[in-house]
PDB file of C-alpha atoms and ligand atoms in Angstrom:
ATOM      1  CA  MET A  83       4.883 -15.032 -10.231  1.00  0.00           C
ATOM      2  CA  THR A  84       2.680 -11.989  -9.652  1.00  0.00           C
ATOM      3  CA  LYS A  85       4.288  -9.069  -7.817  1.00  0.00           C
ATOM      4  CA  ILE A  86       2.268  -6.343  -6.121  1.00  0.00           C
ATOM      5  CA  LEU A  87       3.555  -3.132  -4.534  1.00  0.00           C
ATOM      6  CA  MET A  88       1.615  -0.992  -2.042  1.00  0.00           C
ATOM      7  CA  VAL A  89       2.600   2.692  -1.920  1.00  0.00           C
ATOM      8  CA  CYS A  90       1.834   5.568   0.471  1.00  0.00           C
ATOM      9  CA  LEU A  91       3.763   8.663   1.564  1.00  0.00           C
ATOM     10  CA  GLY A  92       5.825   7.512   4.539  1.00  0.00           C
ATOM     11  CA  ASN A  93       5.645   3.684   4.239  1.00  0.00           C
ATOM     12  CA  ILE A  94       4.950   3.433   7.965  1.00  0.00           C
ATOM     13  CA  CYS A  95       1.141   3.686   8.312  1.00  0.00           C
ATOM     14  CA  ARG A  96      -1.009   2.690   5.333  1.00  0.00           C
ATOM     15  CA  SER A  97       1.168   0.742   2.883  1.00  0.00           C
ATOM     16  CA  PRO A  98       2.787  -1.652   5.408  1.00  0.00           C
ATOM     17  CA  LEU A  99      -0.711  -2.472   6.614  1.00  0.00           C
ATOM     18  CA  ALA A 100      -1.849  -3.055   3.025  1.00  0.00           C
ATOM     19  CA  GLU A 101       1.209  -5.252   2.445  1.00  0.00           C
ATOM     20  CA  GLY A 102       0.510  -7.383   5.523  1.00  0.00           C
ATOM     21  CA  ILE A 103      -3.191  -7.719   4.765  1.00  0.00           C
ATOM     22  CA  LEU A 104      -2.734  -8.696   1.116  1.00  0.00           C
ATOM     23  CA  GLN A 105       0.122 -11.108   1.813  1.00  0.00           C
ATOM     24  CA  SER A 106      -2.105 -12.853   4.380  1.00  0.00           C
ATOM     25  CA  LYS A 107      -4.734 -13.468   1.687  1.00  0.00           C
ATOM     26  CA  LEU A 108      -2.241 -14.869  -0.863  1.00  0.00           C
ATOM     27  CA  SER A 109       0.234 -17.745  -0.916  1.00  0.00           C
ATOM     28  CA  LYS A 110       3.981 -17.175  -0.868  1.00  0.00           C
ATOM     29  CA  ASP A 111       3.866 -17.565  -4.663  1.00  0.00           C
ATOM     30  CA  PHE A 112       2.856 -13.913  -4.724  1.00  0.00           C
ATOM     31  CA  ILE A 113       5.378 -11.224  -3.892  1.00  0.00           C
ATOM     32  CA  VAL A 114       3.829  -8.351  -1.925  1.00  0.00           C
ATOM     33  CA  ASP A 115       5.930  -5.354  -0.864  1.00  0.00           C
ATOM     34  CA  SER A 116       5.420  -1.713   0.103  1.00  0.00           C
ATOM     35  CA  ALA A 117       7.226   1.595  -0.290  1.00  0.00           C
ATOM     36  CA  GLY A 118       6.808   5.302   0.429  1.00  0.00           C
ATOM     37  CA  THR A 119       7.149   8.137  -2.044  1.00  0.00           C
ATOM     38  CA  ALA A 120       9.065  10.097   0.620  1.00  0.00           C
ATOM     39  CA  ASN A 121      12.335   9.090   2.270  1.00  0.00           C
ATOM     40  CA  TYR A 122      11.483  10.275   5.831  1.00  0.00           C
ATOM     41  CA  HIS A 123      11.127   6.784   7.284  1.00  0.00           C
ATOM     42  CA  VAL A 124      13.646   4.642   5.421  1.00  0.00           C
ATOM     43  CA  ASN A 125      14.497   1.592   7.573  1.00  0.00           C
ATOM     44  CA  SER A 126      11.823   2.518  10.171  1.00  0.00           C
ATOM     45  CA  THR A 127       9.426  -0.017  11.632  1.00  0.00           C
ATOM     46  CA  PRO A 128       5.736   0.582  10.878  1.00  0.00           C
ATOM     47  CA  ASP A 129       3.937   3.118  13.113  1.00  0.00           C
ATOM     48  CA  LYS A 130       3.021   1.441  16.405  1.00  0.00           C
ATOM     49  CA  ARG A 131      -0.663   2.128  15.725  1.00  0.00           C
ATOM     50  CA  SER A 132      -0.459   0.201  12.418  1.00  0.00           C
ATOM     51  CA  ILE A 133       1.350  -2.643  14.185  1.00  0.00           C
ATOM     52  CA  ALA A 134      -1.396  -2.645  16.860  1.00  0.00           C
ATOM     53  CA  VAL A 135      -4.368  -2.712  14.499  1.00  0.00           C
ATOM     54  CA  ALA A 136      -2.711  -5.451  12.427  1.00  0.00           C
ATOM     55  CA  ARG A 137      -2.092  -7.485  15.579  1.00  0.00           C
ATOM     56  CA  LYS A 138      -5.744  -7.038  16.566  1.00  0.00           C
ATOM     57  CA  TYR A 139      -6.631  -8.938  13.374  1.00  0.00           C
ATOM     58  CA  GLY A 140      -3.918 -11.581  13.775  1.00  0.00           C
ATOM     59  CA  LEU A 141      -1.217 -10.090  11.533  1.00  0.00           C
ATOM     60  CA  ASP A 142       2.357  -9.323  12.514  1.00  0.00           C
ATOM     61  CA  ILE A 143       3.825  -6.474  10.459  1.00  0.00           C
ATOM     62  CA  SER A 144       6.489  -5.498  13.006  1.00  0.00           C
ATOM     63  CA  ASN A 145       9.288  -6.993  10.903  1.00  0.00           C
ATOM     64  CA  LEU A 146       8.646  -4.667   7.946  1.00  0.00           C
ATOM     65  CA  ARG A 147      10.991  -1.720   7.319  1.00  0.00           C
ATOM     66  CA  GLY A 148      10.387   1.489   5.436  1.00  0.00           C
ATOM     67  CA  ARG A 149      11.863   2.084   2.021  1.00  0.00           C
ATOM     68  CA  GLN A 150      11.432   4.704  -0.660  1.00  0.00           C
ATOM     69  CA  PHE A 151       9.732   4.011  -3.977  1.00  0.00           C
ATOM     70  CA  ASP A 152      12.284   3.723  -6.771  1.00  0.00           C
ATOM     71  CA  ILE A 153      11.957   3.889 -10.551  1.00  0.00           C
ATOM     72  CA  SER A 154      13.175   0.268 -10.708  1.00  0.00           C
ATOM     73  CA  ASP A 155       9.909  -0.689  -8.966  1.00  0.00           C
ATOM     74  CA  PHE A 156       8.175  -0.175 -12.307  1.00  0.00           C
ATOM     75  CA  ASP A 157      10.219  -3.106 -13.636  1.00  0.00           C
ATOM     76  CA  LEU A 158       9.967  -5.254 -10.518  1.00  0.00           C
ATOM     77  CA  PHE A 159       6.180  -5.106  -9.961  1.00  0.00           C
ATOM     78  CA  ASP A 160       3.120  -5.984 -12.027  1.00  0.00           C
ATOM     79  CA  PHE A 161       0.670  -3.867 -10.012  1.00  0.00           C
ATOM     80  CA  ILE A 162       1.352  -0.706  -8.002  1.00  0.00           C
ATOM     81  CA  TYR A 163      -1.476   0.320  -5.653  1.00  0.00           C
ATOM     82  CA  VAL A 164      -1.393   3.837  -4.203  1.00  0.00           C
ATOM     83  CA  MET A 165      -3.462   5.134  -1.294  1.00  0.00           C
ATOM     84  CA  ASP A 166      -4.319   8.657  -2.449  1.00  0.00           C
ATOM     85  CA  GLU A 167      -4.142  11.143  -5.303  1.00  0.00           C
ATOM     86  CA  SER A 168      -0.957  12.677  -3.996  1.00  0.00           C
ATOM     87  CA  ASN A 169       0.795   9.273  -3.997  1.00  0.00           C
ATOM     88  CA  PHE A 170      -0.589   8.738  -7.506  1.00  0.00           C
ATOM     89  CA  GLN A 171       0.919  11.980  -8.778  1.00  0.00           C
ATOM     90  CA  ASN A 172       4.249  11.309  -7.068  1.00  0.00           C
ATOM     91  CA  VAL A 173       4.558   7.835  -8.583  1.00  0.00           C
ATOM     92  CA  VAL A 174       3.309   8.758 -12.053  1.00  0.00           C
ATOM     93  CA  LYS A 175       5.772  11.657 -12.149  1.00  0.00           C
ATOM     94  CA  LEU A 176       8.578   9.039 -12.107  1.00  0.00           C
ATOM     95  CA  ALA A 177       7.036   6.891 -14.851  1.00  0.00           C
ATOM     96  CA  ARG A 178       9.115   6.482 -18.006  1.00  0.00           C
ATOM     97  CA  ASN A 179       6.342   5.416 -20.370  1.00  0.00           C
ATOM     98  CA  ALA A 180       2.677   4.477 -20.713  1.00  0.00           C
ATOM     99  CA  GLU A 181       3.356   0.915 -19.580  1.00  0.00           C
ATOM    100  CA  ASP A 182       4.697   2.218 -16.247  1.00  0.00           C
ATOM    101  CA  ILE A 183       1.688   4.507 -15.790  1.00  0.00           C
ATOM    102  CA  ALA A 184      -0.737   1.655 -16.550  1.00  0.00           C
ATOM    103  CA  LYS A 185       0.551  -0.257 -13.498  1.00  0.00           C
ATOM    104  CA  VAL A 186      -0.446   2.503 -11.050  1.00  0.00           C
ATOM    105  CA  LYS A 187      -3.922   2.321  -9.518  1.00  0.00           C
ATOM    106  CA  LEU A 188      -5.743   3.889  -6.589  1.00  0.00           C
ATOM    107  CA  ILE A 189      -6.360   0.952  -4.269  1.00  0.00           C
ATOM    108  CA  LEU A 190      -9.966   1.884  -3.388  1.00  0.00           C
ATOM    109  CA  ASN A 191     -10.912   1.752  -7.067  1.00  0.00           C
ATOM    110  CA  GLU A 192     -10.799  -2.028  -6.520  1.00  0.00           C
ATOM    111  CA  VAL A 193     -13.888  -1.573  -4.318  1.00  0.00           C
ATOM    112  CA  HIS A 194     -15.468   1.507  -5.902  1.00  0.00           C
ATOM    113  CA  PRO A 195     -14.434   1.431  -9.566  1.00  0.00           C
ATOM    114  CA  GLY A 196     -13.790   4.842 -11.073  1.00  0.00           C
ATOM    115  CA  LYS A 197     -14.648   6.797  -7.909  1.00  0.00           C
ATOM    116  CA  ASN A 198     -11.042   7.727  -7.069  1.00  0.00           C
ATOM    117  CA  TYR A 199     -11.703   7.534  -3.315  1.00  0.00           C
ATOM    118  CA  GLU A 200      -8.659   7.907  -1.080  1.00  0.00           C
ATOM    119  CA  VAL A 201      -7.379   5.981   1.937  1.00  0.00           C
ATOM    120  CA  PRO A 202      -7.021   8.873   4.415  1.00  0.00           C
ATOM    121  CA  ASP A 203      -3.615   9.436   5.978  1.00  0.00           C
ATOM    122  CA  PRO A 204      -4.082   8.410   9.649  1.00  0.00           C
ATOM    123  CA  TYR A 205      -0.664   9.688  10.792  1.00  0.00           C
ATOM    124  CA  TYR A 206      -1.873  12.828  12.557  1.00  0.00           C
ATOM    125  CA  GLY A 207      -5.230  11.417  13.682  1.00  0.00           C
ATOM    126  CA  GLY A 208      -6.334   9.170  16.530  1.00  0.00           C
ATOM    127  CA  ASP A 209      -6.301   5.387  16.743  1.00  0.00           C
ATOM    128  CA  ASN A 210      -9.753   5.160  15.199  1.00  0.00           C
ATOM    129  CA  GLY A 211      -8.192   6.357  11.947  1.00  0.00           C
ATOM    130  CA  PHE A 212      -6.119   3.187  11.875  1.00  0.00           C
ATOM    131  CA  GLU A 213      -9.166   0.956  12.413  1.00  0.00           C
ATOM    132  CA  ASN A 214     -10.924   2.764   9.580  1.00  0.00           C
ATOM    133  CA  VAL A 215      -7.894   2.390   7.310  1.00  0.00           C
ATOM    134  CA  TYR A 216      -7.638  -1.304   8.208  1.00  0.00           C
ATOM    135  CA  GLN A 217     -11.252  -1.940   7.197  1.00  0.00           C
ATOM    136  CA  MET A 218     -10.862  -0.076   3.894  1.00  0.00           C
ATOM    137  CA  LEU A 219      -7.661  -1.933   3.037  1.00  0.00           C
ATOM    138  CA  ASP A 220      -9.074  -5.305   4.052  1.00  0.00           C
ATOM    139  CA  GLU A 221     -12.011  -4.886   1.675  1.00  0.00           C
ATOM    140  CA  ALA A 222      -9.765  -3.677  -1.152  1.00  0.00           C
ATOM    141  CA  CYS A 223      -7.295  -6.540  -0.605  1.00  0.00           C
ATOM    142  CA  ASP A 224     -10.121  -9.096  -0.717  1.00  0.00           C
ATOM    143  CA  ASN A 225     -10.917  -7.891  -4.221  1.00  0.00           C
ATOM    144  CA  ILE A 226      -7.271  -7.692  -5.303  1.00  0.00           C
ATOM    145  CA  ALA A 227      -6.668 -11.261  -4.072  1.00  0.00           C
ATOM    146  CA  LYS A 228      -9.787 -12.492  -5.906  1.00  0.00           C
ATOM    147  CA  ASN A 229      -8.677 -10.843  -9.126  1.00  0.00           C
ATOM    148  CA  VAL A 230      -5.098 -12.119  -9.162  1.00  0.00           C
ATOM    149  CA  LEU A 231      -5.857 -15.739  -8.165  1.00  0.00           C
TER     150      LEU A 231
HETATM  151  P1  4NP B 202       1.750   6.915   5.571  1.00  0.00           P
HETATM  152  O1  4NP B 202       1.565   8.018   6.709  1.00  0.00           O
HETATM  153  O2  4NP B 202       1.989   7.653   4.278  1.00  0.00           O
HETATM  154  O3  4NP B 202       0.454   6.185   5.577  1.00  0.00           O
HETATM  155  O4  4NP B 202       2.918   6.056   5.995  1.00  0.00           O
HETATM  156  C1  4NP B 202       2.520   9.012   6.958  1.00  0.00           C
HETATM  157  C2  4NP B 202       3.572   8.743   7.783  1.00  0.00           C
HETATM  158  C3  4NP B 202       4.490   9.721   8.067  1.00  0.00           C
HETATM  159  C4  4NP B 202       4.350  10.978   7.520  1.00  0.00           C
HETATM  160  C5  4NP B 202       3.297  11.249   6.685  1.00  0.00           C
HETATM  161  C6  4NP B 202       2.381  10.256   6.394  1.00  0.00           C
HETATM  162  N1  4NP B 202       5.283  11.985   7.839  1.00  0.00           N
HETATM  163  O5  4NP B 202       5.077  13.133   7.402  1.00  0.00           O
HETATM  164  O6  4NP B 202       6.278  11.724   8.531  1.00  0.00           O
END
């Protein structure tokens, strides 16, 4: 069984959306989860703007709850997709060995290999930021789903 973890800073805007989008493209034989590098929003529901944009595209992510990334996630997951360089640094800093580091990838490199583009943090922006993030994640998750099937 393939296990994929989506990671952002707060685990309330970008990564829960990525989790919902990818899970919707894969069967239940794939485990998809998300986490934040920070602990600000542990047990919180996703941001209402993420819930709204997901709902617009037929996905319900309102049952997800925030949790913090943990070192044990390196053992639990096969692939760890981060949204931006800062998430990348925060996760890699916890890695114990090269095998852990090899699991960590910038999610938009699945669409633009080697470019190291970032999914912008929409938290302090307007609703349009969430639409933009949705479209980026949807495209990236299409490619991830294709590659793991
Ligand atoms: P996320 O967005 O990393 O996409 O979940 C954020 C959510 C909350 C905060 C920062 C980013 N915050 O500082 O509370």
